[in-house]
Structure formats: structure tokens, C-alpha cells
CSV table of C-alpha atoms in Angstrom, one decimal:
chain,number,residue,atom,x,y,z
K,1,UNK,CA,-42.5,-4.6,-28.2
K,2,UNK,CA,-41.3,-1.6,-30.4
K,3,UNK,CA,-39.3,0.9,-29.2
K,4,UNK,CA,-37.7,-1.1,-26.6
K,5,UNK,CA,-34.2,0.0,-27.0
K,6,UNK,CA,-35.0,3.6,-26.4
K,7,UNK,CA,-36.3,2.5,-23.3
K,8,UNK,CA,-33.8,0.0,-22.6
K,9,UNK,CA,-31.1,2.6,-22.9
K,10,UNK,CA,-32.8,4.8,-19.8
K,11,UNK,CA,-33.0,2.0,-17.6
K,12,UNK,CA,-29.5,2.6,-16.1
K,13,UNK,CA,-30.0,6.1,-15.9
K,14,UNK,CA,-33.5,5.7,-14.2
K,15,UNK,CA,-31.6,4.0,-11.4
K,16,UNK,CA,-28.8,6.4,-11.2
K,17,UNK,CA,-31.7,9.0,-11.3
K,18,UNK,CA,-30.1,10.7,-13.8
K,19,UNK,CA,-33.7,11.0,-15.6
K,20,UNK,CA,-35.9,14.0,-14.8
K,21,UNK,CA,-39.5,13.4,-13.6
K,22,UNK,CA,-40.9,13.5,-16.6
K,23,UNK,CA,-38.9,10.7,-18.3
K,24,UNK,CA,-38.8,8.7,-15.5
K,25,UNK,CA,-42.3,8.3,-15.4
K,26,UNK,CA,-42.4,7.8,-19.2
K,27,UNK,CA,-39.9,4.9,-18.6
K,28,UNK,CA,-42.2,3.9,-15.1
K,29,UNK,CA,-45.1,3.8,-18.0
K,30,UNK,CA,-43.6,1.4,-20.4
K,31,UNK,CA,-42.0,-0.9,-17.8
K,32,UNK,CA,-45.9,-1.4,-16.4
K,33,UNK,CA,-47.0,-2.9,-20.3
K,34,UNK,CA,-43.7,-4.3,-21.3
K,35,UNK,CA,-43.0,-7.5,-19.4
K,36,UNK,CA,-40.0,-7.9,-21.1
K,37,UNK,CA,-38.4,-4.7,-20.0
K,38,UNK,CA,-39.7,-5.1,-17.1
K,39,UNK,CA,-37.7,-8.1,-16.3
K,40,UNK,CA,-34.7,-6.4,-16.9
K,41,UNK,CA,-35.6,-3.8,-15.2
K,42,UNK,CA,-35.7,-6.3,-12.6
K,43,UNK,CA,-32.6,-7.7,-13.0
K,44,UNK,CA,-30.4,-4.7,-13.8
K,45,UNK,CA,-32.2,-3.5,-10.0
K,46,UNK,CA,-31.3,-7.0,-8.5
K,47,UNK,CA,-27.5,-6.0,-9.9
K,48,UNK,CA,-27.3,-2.5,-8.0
K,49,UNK,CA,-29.1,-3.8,-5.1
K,50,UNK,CA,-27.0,-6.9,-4.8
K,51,UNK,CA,-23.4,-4.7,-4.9
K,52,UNK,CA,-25.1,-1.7,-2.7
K,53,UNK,CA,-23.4,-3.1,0.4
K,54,UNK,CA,-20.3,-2.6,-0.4
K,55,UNK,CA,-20.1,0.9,-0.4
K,56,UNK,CA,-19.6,0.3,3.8
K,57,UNK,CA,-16.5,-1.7,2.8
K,58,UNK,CA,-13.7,-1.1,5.2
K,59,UNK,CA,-10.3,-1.7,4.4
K,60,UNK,CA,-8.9,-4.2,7.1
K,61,UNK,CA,-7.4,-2.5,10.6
K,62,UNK,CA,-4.1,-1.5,10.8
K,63,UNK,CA,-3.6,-1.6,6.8
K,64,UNK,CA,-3.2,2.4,6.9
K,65,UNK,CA,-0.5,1.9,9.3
K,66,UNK,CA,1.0,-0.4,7.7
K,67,UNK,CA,1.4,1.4,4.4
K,68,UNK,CA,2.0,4.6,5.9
K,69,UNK,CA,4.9,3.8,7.8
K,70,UNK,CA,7.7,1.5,7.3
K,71,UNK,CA,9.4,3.6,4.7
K,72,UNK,CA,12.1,1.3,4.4
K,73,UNK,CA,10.3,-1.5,3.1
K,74,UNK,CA,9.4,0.7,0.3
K,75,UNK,CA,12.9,1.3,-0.3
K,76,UNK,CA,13.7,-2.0,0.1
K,77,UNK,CA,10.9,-2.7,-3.4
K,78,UNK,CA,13.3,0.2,-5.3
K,79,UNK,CA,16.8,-1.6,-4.0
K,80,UNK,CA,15.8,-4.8,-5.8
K,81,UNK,CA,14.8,-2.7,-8.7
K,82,UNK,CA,18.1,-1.0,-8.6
K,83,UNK,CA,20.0,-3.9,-8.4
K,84,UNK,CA,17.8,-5.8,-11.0
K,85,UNK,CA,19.4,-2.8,-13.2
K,86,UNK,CA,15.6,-2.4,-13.5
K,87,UNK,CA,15.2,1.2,-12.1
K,88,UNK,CA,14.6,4.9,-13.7
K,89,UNK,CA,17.2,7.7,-13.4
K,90,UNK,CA,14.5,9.9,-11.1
K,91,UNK,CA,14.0,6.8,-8.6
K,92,UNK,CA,18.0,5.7,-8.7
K,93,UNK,CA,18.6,10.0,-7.5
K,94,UNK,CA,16.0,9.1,-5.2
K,95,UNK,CA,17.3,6.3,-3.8
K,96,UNK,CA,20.9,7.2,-3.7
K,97,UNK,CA,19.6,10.0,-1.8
K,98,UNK,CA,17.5,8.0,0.9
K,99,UNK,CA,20.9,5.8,1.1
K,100,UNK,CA,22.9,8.5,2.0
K,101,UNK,CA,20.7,9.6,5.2
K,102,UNK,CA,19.3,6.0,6.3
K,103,UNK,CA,22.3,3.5,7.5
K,104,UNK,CA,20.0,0.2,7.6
K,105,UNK,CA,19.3,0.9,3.6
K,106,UNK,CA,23.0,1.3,3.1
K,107,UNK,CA,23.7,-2.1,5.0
K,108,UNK,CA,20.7,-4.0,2.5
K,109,UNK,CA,22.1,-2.2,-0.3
K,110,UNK,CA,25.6,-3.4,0.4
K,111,UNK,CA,24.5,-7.2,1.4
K,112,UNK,CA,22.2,-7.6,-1.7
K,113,UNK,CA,24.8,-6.2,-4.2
K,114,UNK,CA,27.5,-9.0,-2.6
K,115,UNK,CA,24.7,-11.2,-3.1
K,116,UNK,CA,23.9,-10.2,-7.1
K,117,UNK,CA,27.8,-9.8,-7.8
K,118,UNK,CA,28.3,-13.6,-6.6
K,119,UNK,CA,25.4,-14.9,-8.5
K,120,UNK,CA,26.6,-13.0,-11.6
K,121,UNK,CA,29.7,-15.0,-11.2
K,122,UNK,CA,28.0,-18.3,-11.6
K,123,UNK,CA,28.7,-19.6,-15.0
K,124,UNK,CA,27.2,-22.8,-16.1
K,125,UNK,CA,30.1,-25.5,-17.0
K,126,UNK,CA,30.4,-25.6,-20.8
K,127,UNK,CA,29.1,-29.6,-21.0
K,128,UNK,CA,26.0,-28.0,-19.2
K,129,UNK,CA,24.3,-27.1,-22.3
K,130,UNK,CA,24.6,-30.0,-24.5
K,131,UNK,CA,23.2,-32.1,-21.5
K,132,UNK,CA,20.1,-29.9,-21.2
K,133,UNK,CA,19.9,-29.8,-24.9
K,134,UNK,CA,20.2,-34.0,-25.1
K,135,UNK,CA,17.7,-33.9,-22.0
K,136,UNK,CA,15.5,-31.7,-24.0
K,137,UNK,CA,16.0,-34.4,-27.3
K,138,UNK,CA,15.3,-37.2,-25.5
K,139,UNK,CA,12.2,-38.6,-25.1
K,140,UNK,CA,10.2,-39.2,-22.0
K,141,UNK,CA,8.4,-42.6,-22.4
K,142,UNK,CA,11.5,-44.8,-23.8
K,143,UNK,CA,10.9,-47.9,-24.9
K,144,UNK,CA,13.8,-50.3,-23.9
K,145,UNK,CA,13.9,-52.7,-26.9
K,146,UNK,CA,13.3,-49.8,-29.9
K,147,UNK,CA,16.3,-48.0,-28.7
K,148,UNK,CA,18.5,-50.9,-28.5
K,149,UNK,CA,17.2,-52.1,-31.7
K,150,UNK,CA,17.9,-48.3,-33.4
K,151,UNK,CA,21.0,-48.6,-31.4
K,152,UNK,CA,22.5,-51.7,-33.0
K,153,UNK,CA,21.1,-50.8,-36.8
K,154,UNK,CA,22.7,-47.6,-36.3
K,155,UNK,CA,26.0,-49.5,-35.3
K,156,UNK,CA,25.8,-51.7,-38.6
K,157,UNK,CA,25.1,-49.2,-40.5
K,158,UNK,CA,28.0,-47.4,-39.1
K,159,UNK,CA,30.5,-50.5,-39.4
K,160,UNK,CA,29.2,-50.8,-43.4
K,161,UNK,CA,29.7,-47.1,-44.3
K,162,UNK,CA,33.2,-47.6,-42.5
K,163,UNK,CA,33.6,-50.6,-44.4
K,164,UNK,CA,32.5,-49.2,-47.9
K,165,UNK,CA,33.7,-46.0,-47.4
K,166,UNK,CA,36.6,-45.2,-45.0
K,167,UNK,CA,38.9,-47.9,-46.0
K,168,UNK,CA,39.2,-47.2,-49.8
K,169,UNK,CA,41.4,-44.1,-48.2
K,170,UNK,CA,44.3,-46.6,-48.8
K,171,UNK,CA,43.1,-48.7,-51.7
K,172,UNK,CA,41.9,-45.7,-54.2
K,173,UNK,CA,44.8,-43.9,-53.9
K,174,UNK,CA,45.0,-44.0,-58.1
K,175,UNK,CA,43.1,-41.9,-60.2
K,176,UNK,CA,40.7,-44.6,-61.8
K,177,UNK,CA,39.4,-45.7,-58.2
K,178,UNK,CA,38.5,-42.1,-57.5
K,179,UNK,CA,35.0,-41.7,-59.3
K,180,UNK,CA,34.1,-45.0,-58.2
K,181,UNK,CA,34.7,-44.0,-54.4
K,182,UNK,CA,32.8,-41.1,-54.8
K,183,UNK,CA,30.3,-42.8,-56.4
K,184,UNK,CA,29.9,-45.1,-53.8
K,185,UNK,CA,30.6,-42.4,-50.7
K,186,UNK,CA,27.6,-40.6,-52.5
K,187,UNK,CA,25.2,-43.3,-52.9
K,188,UNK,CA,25.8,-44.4,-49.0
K,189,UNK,CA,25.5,-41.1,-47.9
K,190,UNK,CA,22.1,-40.4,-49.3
K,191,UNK,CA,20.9,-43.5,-48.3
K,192,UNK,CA,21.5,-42.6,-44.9
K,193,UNK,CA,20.5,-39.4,-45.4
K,194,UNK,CA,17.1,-40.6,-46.9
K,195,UNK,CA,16.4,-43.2,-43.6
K,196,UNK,CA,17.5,-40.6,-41.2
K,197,UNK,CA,15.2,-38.4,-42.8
K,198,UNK,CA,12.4,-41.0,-42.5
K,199,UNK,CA,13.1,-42.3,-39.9
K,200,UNK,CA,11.7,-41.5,-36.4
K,201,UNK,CA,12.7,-40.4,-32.7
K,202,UNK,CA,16.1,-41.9,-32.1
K,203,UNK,CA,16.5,-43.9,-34.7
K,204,UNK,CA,16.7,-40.5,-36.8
K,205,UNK,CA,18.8,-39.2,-34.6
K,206,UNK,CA,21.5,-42.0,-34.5
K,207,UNK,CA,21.5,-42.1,-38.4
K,208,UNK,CA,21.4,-38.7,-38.6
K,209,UNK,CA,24.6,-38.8,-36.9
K,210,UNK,CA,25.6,-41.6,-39.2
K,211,UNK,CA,25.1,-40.1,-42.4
K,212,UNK,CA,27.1,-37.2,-40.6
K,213,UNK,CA,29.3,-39.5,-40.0
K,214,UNK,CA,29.6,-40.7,-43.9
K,215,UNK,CA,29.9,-37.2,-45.3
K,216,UNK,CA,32.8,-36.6,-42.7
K,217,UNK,CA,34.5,-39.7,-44.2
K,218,UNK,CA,33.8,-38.8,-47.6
K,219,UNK,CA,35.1,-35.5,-47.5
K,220,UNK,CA,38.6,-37.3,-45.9
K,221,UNK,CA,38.5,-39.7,-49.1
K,222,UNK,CA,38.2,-37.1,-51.5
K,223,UNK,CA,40.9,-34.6,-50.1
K,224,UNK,CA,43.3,-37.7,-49.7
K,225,UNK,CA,42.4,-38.9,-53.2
K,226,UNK,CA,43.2,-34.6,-54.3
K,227,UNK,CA,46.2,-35.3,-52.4
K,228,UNK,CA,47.4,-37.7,-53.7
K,229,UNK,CA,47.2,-36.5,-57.4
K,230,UNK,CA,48.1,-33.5,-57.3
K,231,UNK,CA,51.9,-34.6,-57.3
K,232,UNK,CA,51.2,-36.9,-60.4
K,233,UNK,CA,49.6,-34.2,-62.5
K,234,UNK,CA,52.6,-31.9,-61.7
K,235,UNK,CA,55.0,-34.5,-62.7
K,236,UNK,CA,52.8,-35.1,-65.9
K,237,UNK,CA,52.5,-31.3,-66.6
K,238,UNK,CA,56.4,-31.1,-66.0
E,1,UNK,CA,-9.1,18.6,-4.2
E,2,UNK,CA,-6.5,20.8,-3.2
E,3,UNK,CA,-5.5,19.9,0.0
E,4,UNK,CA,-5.3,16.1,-2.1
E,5,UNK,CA,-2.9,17.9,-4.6
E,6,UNK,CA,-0.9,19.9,-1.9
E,7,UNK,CA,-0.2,16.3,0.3
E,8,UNK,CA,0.5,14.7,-3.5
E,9,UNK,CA,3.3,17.5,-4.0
E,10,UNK,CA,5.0,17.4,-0.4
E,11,UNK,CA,4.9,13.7,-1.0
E,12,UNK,CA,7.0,14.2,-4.3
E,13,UNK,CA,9.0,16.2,-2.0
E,14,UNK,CA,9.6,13.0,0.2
E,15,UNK,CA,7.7,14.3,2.8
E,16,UNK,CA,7.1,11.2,5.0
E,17,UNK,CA,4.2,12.4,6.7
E,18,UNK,CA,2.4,13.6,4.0
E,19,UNK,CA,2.9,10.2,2.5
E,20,UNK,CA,0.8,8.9,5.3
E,21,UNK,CA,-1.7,11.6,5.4
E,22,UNK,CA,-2.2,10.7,1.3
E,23,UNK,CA,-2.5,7.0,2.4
E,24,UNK,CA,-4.8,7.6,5.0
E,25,UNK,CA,-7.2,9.9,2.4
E,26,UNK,CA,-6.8,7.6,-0.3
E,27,UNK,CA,-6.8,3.9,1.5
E,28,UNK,CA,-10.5,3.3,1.6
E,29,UNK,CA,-11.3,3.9,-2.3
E,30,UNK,CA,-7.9,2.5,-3.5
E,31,UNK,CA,-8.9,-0.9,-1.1
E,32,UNK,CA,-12.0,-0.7,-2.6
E,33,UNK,CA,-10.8,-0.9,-6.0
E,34,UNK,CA,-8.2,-3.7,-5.1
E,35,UNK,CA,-11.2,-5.5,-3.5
E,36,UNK,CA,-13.2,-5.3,-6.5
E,37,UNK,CA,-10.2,-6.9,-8.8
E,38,UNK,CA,-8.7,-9.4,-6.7
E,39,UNK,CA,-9.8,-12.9,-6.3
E,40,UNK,CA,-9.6,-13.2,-2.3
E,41,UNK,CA,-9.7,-10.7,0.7
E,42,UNK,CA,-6.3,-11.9,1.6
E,43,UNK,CA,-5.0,-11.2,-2.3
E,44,UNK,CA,-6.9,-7.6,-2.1
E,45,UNK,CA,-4.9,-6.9,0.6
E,46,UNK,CA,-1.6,-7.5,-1.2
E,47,UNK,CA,-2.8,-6.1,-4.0
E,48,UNK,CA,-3.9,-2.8,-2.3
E,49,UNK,CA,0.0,-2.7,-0.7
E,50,UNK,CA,1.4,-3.2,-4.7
E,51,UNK,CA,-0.8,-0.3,-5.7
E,52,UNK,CA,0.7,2.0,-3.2
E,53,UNK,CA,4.0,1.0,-3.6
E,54,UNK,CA,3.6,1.4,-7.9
E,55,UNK,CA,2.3,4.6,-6.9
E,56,UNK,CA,4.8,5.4,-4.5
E,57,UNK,CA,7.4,4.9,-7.0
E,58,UNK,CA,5.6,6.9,-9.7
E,59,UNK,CA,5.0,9.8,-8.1
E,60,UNK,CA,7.4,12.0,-10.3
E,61,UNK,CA,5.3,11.3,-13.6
E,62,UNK,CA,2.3,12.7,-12.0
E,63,UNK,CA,1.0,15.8,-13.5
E,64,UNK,CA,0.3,18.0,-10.4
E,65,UNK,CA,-3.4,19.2,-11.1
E,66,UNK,CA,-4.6,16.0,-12.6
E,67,UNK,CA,-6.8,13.6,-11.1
E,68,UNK,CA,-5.0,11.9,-8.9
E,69,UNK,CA,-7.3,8.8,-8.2
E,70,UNK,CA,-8.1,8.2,-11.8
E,71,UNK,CA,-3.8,8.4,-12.4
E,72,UNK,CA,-3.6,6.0,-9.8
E,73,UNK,CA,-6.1,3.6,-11.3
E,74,UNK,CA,-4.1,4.2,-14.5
E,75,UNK,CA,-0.7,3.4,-12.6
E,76,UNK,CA,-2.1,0.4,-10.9
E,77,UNK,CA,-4.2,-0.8,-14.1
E,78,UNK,CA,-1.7,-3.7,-15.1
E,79,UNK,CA,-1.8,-4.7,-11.6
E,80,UNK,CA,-5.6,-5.1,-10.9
E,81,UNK,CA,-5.9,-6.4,-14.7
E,82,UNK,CA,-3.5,-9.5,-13.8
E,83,UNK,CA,-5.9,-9.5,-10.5
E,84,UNK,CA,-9.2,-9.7,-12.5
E,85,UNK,CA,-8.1,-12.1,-15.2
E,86,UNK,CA,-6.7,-14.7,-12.3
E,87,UNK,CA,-10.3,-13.8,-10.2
E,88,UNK,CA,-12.1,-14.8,-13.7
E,89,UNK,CA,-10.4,-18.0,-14.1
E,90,UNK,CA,-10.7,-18.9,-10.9
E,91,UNK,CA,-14.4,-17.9,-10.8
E,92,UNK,CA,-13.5,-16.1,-7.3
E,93,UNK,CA,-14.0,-12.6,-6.1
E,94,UNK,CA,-12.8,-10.8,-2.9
E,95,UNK,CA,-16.6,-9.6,-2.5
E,96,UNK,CA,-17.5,-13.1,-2.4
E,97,UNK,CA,-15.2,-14.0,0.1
E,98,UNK,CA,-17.0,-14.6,3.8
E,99,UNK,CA,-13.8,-12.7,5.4
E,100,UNK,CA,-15.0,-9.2,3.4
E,101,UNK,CA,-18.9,-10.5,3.3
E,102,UNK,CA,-19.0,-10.7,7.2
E,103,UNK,CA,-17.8,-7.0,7.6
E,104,UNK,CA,-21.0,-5.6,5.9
E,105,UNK,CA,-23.9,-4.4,7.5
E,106,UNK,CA,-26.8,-6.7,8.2
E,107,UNK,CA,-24.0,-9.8,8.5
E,108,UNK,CA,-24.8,-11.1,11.8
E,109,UNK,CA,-28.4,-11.6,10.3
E,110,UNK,CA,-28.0,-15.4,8.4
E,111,UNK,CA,-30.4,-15.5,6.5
E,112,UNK,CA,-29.9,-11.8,5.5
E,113,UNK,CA,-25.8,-12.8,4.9
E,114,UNK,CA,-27.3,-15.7,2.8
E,115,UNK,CA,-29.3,-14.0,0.7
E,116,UNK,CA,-26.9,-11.4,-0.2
E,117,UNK,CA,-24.3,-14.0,-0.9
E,118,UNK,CA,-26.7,-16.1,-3.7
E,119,UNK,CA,-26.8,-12.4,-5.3
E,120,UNK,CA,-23.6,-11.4,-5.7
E,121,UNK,CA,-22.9,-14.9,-6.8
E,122,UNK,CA,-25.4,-14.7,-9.1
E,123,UNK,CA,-24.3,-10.9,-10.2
E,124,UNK,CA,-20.3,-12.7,-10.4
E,125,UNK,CA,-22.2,-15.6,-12.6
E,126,UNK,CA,-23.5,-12.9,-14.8
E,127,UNK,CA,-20.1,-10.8,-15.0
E,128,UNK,CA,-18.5,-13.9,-16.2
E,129,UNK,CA,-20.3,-13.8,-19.5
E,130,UNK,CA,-19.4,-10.3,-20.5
E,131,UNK,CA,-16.7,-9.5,-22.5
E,132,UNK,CA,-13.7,-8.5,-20.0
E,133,UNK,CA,-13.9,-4.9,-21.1
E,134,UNK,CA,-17.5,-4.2,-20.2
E,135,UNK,CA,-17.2,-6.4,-17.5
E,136,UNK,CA,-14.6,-4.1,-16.1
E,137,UNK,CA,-16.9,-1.0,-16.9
E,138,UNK,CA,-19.3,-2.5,-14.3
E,139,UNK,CA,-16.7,-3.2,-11.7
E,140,UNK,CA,-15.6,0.3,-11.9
E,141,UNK,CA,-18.6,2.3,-11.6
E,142,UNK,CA,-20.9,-0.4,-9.6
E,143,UNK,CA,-18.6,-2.2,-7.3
E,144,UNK,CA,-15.3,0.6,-7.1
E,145,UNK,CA,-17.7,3.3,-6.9
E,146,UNK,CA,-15.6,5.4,-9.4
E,147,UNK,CA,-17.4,8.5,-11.1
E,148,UNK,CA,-17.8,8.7,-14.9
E,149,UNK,CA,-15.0,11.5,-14.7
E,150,UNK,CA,-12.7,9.5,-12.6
E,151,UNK,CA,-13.3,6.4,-15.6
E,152,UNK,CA,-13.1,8.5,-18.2
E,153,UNK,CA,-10.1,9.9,-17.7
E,154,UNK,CA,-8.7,6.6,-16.1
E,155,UNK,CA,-9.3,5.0,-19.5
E,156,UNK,CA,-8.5,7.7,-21.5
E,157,UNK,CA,-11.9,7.8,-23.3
E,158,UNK,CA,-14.8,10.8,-23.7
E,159,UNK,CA,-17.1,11.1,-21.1
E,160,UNK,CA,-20.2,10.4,-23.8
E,161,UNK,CA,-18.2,7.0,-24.4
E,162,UNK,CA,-17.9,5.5,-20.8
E,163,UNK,CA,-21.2,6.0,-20.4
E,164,UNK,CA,-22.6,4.8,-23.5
E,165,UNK,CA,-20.5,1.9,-22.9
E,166,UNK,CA,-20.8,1.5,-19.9
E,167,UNK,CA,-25.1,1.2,-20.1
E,168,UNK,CA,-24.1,-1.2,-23.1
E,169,UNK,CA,-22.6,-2.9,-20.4
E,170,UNK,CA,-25.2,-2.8,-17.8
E,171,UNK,CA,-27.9,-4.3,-20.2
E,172,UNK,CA,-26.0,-7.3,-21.2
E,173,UNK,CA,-25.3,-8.0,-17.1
E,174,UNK,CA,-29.2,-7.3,-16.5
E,175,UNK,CA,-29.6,-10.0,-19.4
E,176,UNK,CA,-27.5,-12.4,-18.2
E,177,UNK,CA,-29.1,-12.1,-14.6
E,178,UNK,CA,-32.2,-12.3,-16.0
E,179,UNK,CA,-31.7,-15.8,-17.9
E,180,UNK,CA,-30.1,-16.8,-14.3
E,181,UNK,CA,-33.2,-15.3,-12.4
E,182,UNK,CA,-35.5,-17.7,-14.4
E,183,UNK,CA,-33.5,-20.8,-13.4
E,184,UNK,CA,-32.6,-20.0,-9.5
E,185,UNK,CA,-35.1,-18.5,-7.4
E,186,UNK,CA,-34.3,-15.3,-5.8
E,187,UNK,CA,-36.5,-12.7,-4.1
E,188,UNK,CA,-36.9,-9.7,-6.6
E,189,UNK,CA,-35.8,-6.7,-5.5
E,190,UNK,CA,-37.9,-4.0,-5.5
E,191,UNK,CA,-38.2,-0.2,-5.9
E,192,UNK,CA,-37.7,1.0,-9.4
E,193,UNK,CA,-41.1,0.1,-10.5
E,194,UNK,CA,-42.8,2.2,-7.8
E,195,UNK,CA,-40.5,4.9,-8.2
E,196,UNK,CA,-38.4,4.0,-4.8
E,197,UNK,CA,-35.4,4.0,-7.0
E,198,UNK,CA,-33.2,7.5,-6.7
């Protein structure tokens, strides 16, 4: 029906009787054709007459006692504050003050400061973190043979970089065998790289730490291989 | 009003007993409030003992003169909010609970308690759909029992706004009722047709 927003808009303030006679009855009027409105008229009344009760609710016996006396529980809520560090200058003056007339306050204060000082003192040991961190890593359903499997590629791998890689230390200690040992530390290294990369859950992991591993041991053959020819180059320069 | 704002100031002062004169002036409103928020009679308790003690604790910022009920629904507002958002998810209300129910008037009539039960259930069905905003809107003015001055200054908005807002609000609950109304059978009330409503 037209114009039933205008009317709609009055039906809260009918029922707070906020309207005055004559607008009331105009909304009265409309609510009598409109069965629409007058539904949620119905409803909106259902709402106010459903929640009327509990303007007789009582708070429960005894709470006004409660909260009116016992002021040093409510101290007590601003000593953990203050010891949290948590409190504002106007409450600490306050408090400082209530501590200096009220001996039981003093007593908490003093018992949960010990308390905070000690646990201040706890410092987790320094493995502590890279446990949680591996716990954190780890997954939670593991499956017994992948792991071993990724385990024992990750050895080979290992054992082949080692092979390819560390032992040249002594062998390429001429110039020629130097590009070749980078070559080859490069080419293992990215290979590695490229599996660990692909790879997934701890397999990645364990040739992560491979290739790791194989850059660590490259690095080694190139500053022994620097080493080793910078004395040469000297004596040729000389 | 001013005897309100004179206990407020000796409070400030630390004045113990006016502490318990404010809580005894203040208590039934504030637990109204806190009933109206929290999700159980047991929580609205607690949360009712918060609200003083945030109070308690804030005194110094309040601006003597003010309206001190609507700074204390300001002060406590993160407090019933966390209340209302756990009573929402948990589809509960304290005025749903029996413990708070069987303190009303007419409870030691069943059929009566019954009755008024199914409606607030169905008014708490109907509040779930609205947005939590205008839902609140409802909960202050309906269920609290705050005035539009008291909201409007609680929320910081003009007076013209709260109530535009909060008939915005009404609407949408009468319209959710209503689509309730034509599933579940419940006695209409009755009064605002004939002009009984005042």
C-alpha cells in the first residue's frame, strides 16, 4: 500500500506514545486497512510486550553488599595491574596511597611482587627455541617409510656432493683444476637447490640442508683453491 | 541528579561509603544492563562486578556534571560488547535464562512462565538477524531501559540519530518477528490497535 513507510516510521513512536492524539489515530486508521502494517504492528507490540517484564528485574541478593564493601578486593584488581606494569599514574598515587594505610594490601603487594620478580627470572634454556621451532616444522601425521626414504636420499645425496665436491680440496690445488671444481660445485649445488625447492615436507627440508651443505663446501674449495694461488702469482709477479 | 554527582565526587575522594551509597543507587540499572549483554544470569553477575570495578578504577576521568550512567555505559562498553558477541554466538541470553525468568512477576504461573519464555525466544531469534549495531540499539532502549539522552550521549551520536536509528532498528526486529510469527504460533498481543497502547 502507498505511503507505508510514513506510517511505518510512527509505529515505534505510537507505542512509546510519543504521538499526539491526532496522529495516533491517523496511524490507528491506516493500521485498520493495511494488513501489512498491521502485522507489524503486531509484531513490533509482541517485541515490547515480550521484554515488558523485565523492567521488575532485581539484581541478585546480597550483590550490593558485595560490591560495596570489600574494598580490598578492588585493590587487589589495581595490584595486579600495577604489577602487570599495566597501571596509570592517577591509579599507581592511588594505590601507593591505600598501601600506605592498609597493612594486608602491603603484605599482597609484597608477596605478588616476590612472585613476578621470580617469574621474570625464568629464562627459557637457549636449545629451547630451536626445539619449539623443529616441533613447529614437523609434521603431525608422519608417515614412517617417506621419512626414512627422504632420509636415506638425502644421505646419498650428501655422500655424492662430499664425494664430487669436498675431496677435490686436495686434488685441485693447481690452477687448471680450479674452474672445473667450480664448475662442478656449481652444477651440484643447483641441482640440490632445484630438488629442495621442489621437493616437499621433509624431504625439502633434508636437501635443503644439503644443498646448504654443498654451498658450505664449495665456498671451502674455492678459498683453499685462492689460497693456494695466491703464493704462485706472487712468485710469478716477483 | 545532584545528590548522584555529589556521592560520584566524595567517591573520587575515596570516600568508602559513598562508594557504597553510589553502588547501591546505581546497582539495579547497571545489573540491568549487564543482564541484558551477558549470556547467562551467572555471567551477568560477573559481568555486573567488572563494570564496577572498571568504573571504580576510572573514576578520575569522569567529568563531574556529565551523565554519569551513560559514562559508565561508555567505560563498561568493551566489556558488555565482548558479553553480547559471546551471547550471539552462543545463541544465549541472561533473560532467557530460568534463574533470571523465575524472578519475574507472574512466574509461579506455568503456563504464564511458558508463554513468556517462547517470546523472548522468539524476540532473541529475531535480534539474531539484525546487524549487531541495531541490534544493540534495541537492547539499550527495550531491554536496559536507557533513555534516548542516556544513548545518545553513551554512543556519542545526536539525539535525532539514536532515534532514527534506533526505529530503523525496531522495524527490521518487528519484521523479523513477523516472518517467525507466521511459522510458530503465538498468541498476539494486543492493545495498540484499540488504542490500549500508552
Amino acid at each position: 500500500m502507498s505511503g507505508c513507510e510514513s506510517f511505518r516510521d510512527l509505529l515505534a513512536p505510537l507505542l512509546e506514545g510519543e504521538l499526539d492524539e491526532h496522529e495516533a489515530a491517523r496511524v490507528r486508521s491506516h493500521l485498520g486497512a493495511c494488513a501489512e502494517c498491521r502485522e507489524l504492528a503486531q509484531a513490533l507490540e509482541q517485541v515490547v510486550d515480550a521484554v515488558a517484564p523485565l523492567d521488575h528485574l532485581q539484581p541478585p541478593v546480597g550483590l550490593a553488599a558485595d560490591l560495596g564493601s570489600s574494598p580490598c578486593r578492588r585493590w587487589l584488581g589495581l595490584l595486579f595491574r600495577a604489577v602487570d606494569r599495566e597501571l596509570d599514574e592517577a591509579n599507581l598515587n592511588r594505590l601507593l596511597a591505600h598501601l600506605d594505610a592498609c597493612e594486608s594490601c602491603r603484605r599482597a603487594w609484597n608477596d605478588l611482587s616476590s612472585i613476578h620478580q621470580a617469574g621474570e627470572a625464568l629464562v627459557p634454556p637457549p636449545h629451547l627455541l630451536q626445539r619449539c621451532l623443529a616441533a613447529r616444522r614437523a609434521p603431525r601425521q608422519r608417515r614412517v617409510l617417506q621419512r626414512r626414504t627422504a632420509t636415506a636420499a638425502a644421505y646419498v645425496l650428501a655422500a655424492l656432493v662430499s664425494l664430487a665436491v669436498a675431496n677435490p680440496v686436495t686434488m685441485a690445488r693447481g690452477r687448471r683444476a680450479a674452474d672445473s671444481v667450480q664448475r662442478l660445485a656449481a652444477t651440484v649445488s643447483e641441482g640440490v637447490g632445484e630438488a629442495a625447492s621442489d621437493g616437499k615436507g621433509e624431504l625439502r627440508v633434508m636437501l635443503w640442508r644439503v644443498w646448504q651443505w654443498t654451498n658450505r663446501q664449495a665456498s671451502v674449495v674455492r678459498d683453499a683453491l685462492h689460497s693456494d694461488d695466491s703464493p704462485d702469482d706472487q712468485q710469478q709477479g716477483g | 541528579m545532584q545528590d548522584l554527582e555529589a556521592t560520584v565526587e566524595r567517591c573520587r575522594q575515596g570516600d568508602e561509603d559513598a562508594w557504597a551509597a553510589l553502588v547501591s543507587t546505581t546497582l539495579r540499572p547497571l545489573y540491568r544492563l549487564c543482564a541484558t549483554y551477558a549470556p547467562s544470569a551467572a555471567e551477568a553477575e560477573e559481568l555486573t562486578q567488572e563494570v564496577y570495578f572498571k568504573v571504580w578504577e576510572n573514576l578520575h576521568h569522569y567529568r563531574p556534571g556529565s551523565n554519569f550512567m551513560a559514562w559508565t555505559w561508555r567505560v563498561a562498553r568493551n566489556l558488555t560488547i565482548d558479553a553480547y558477541r559471546r551471547s550471539r554466538r552462543e545463541r544465549e541470553a541472561a533473560w532467557l535464562d530460568p534463574e533470571i525468568l523465575d524472578q519475574l512477576p507472574g512466574s509461579d504461573d506455568p503456563h504464564q512462565s511458558a508463554e513468556r519464555h517462547q517470546r523472548l525466544r522468539l524476540v532473541a531469534s529475531g535480534l539474531g538477524q539484525l546487524d549487531e549495531d541495531l541490534a544493540e540499539l534495541v537492547l539499550m532502549r527495550d531491554f536496559a531501559g536507557m533513555s534516548y539522552d542516556e544513548m545518545a550521549e553513551a554512543l556519542e551520536l545526536p539525539l535525532g540519530t539514536v532515534k532514527s536509528r534506533l526505529n530503523r532498528a525496531r522495524l527490521e526486529l518487528a519484521t523479523a518477528v513477523r516472518r517467525r510469527l507466521q511459522i510458530h504460533v503465538v498468541p498476539p498481543a494486543s492493545g495498540m490497535l484499540e488504542g490500549g497502547v500508552s
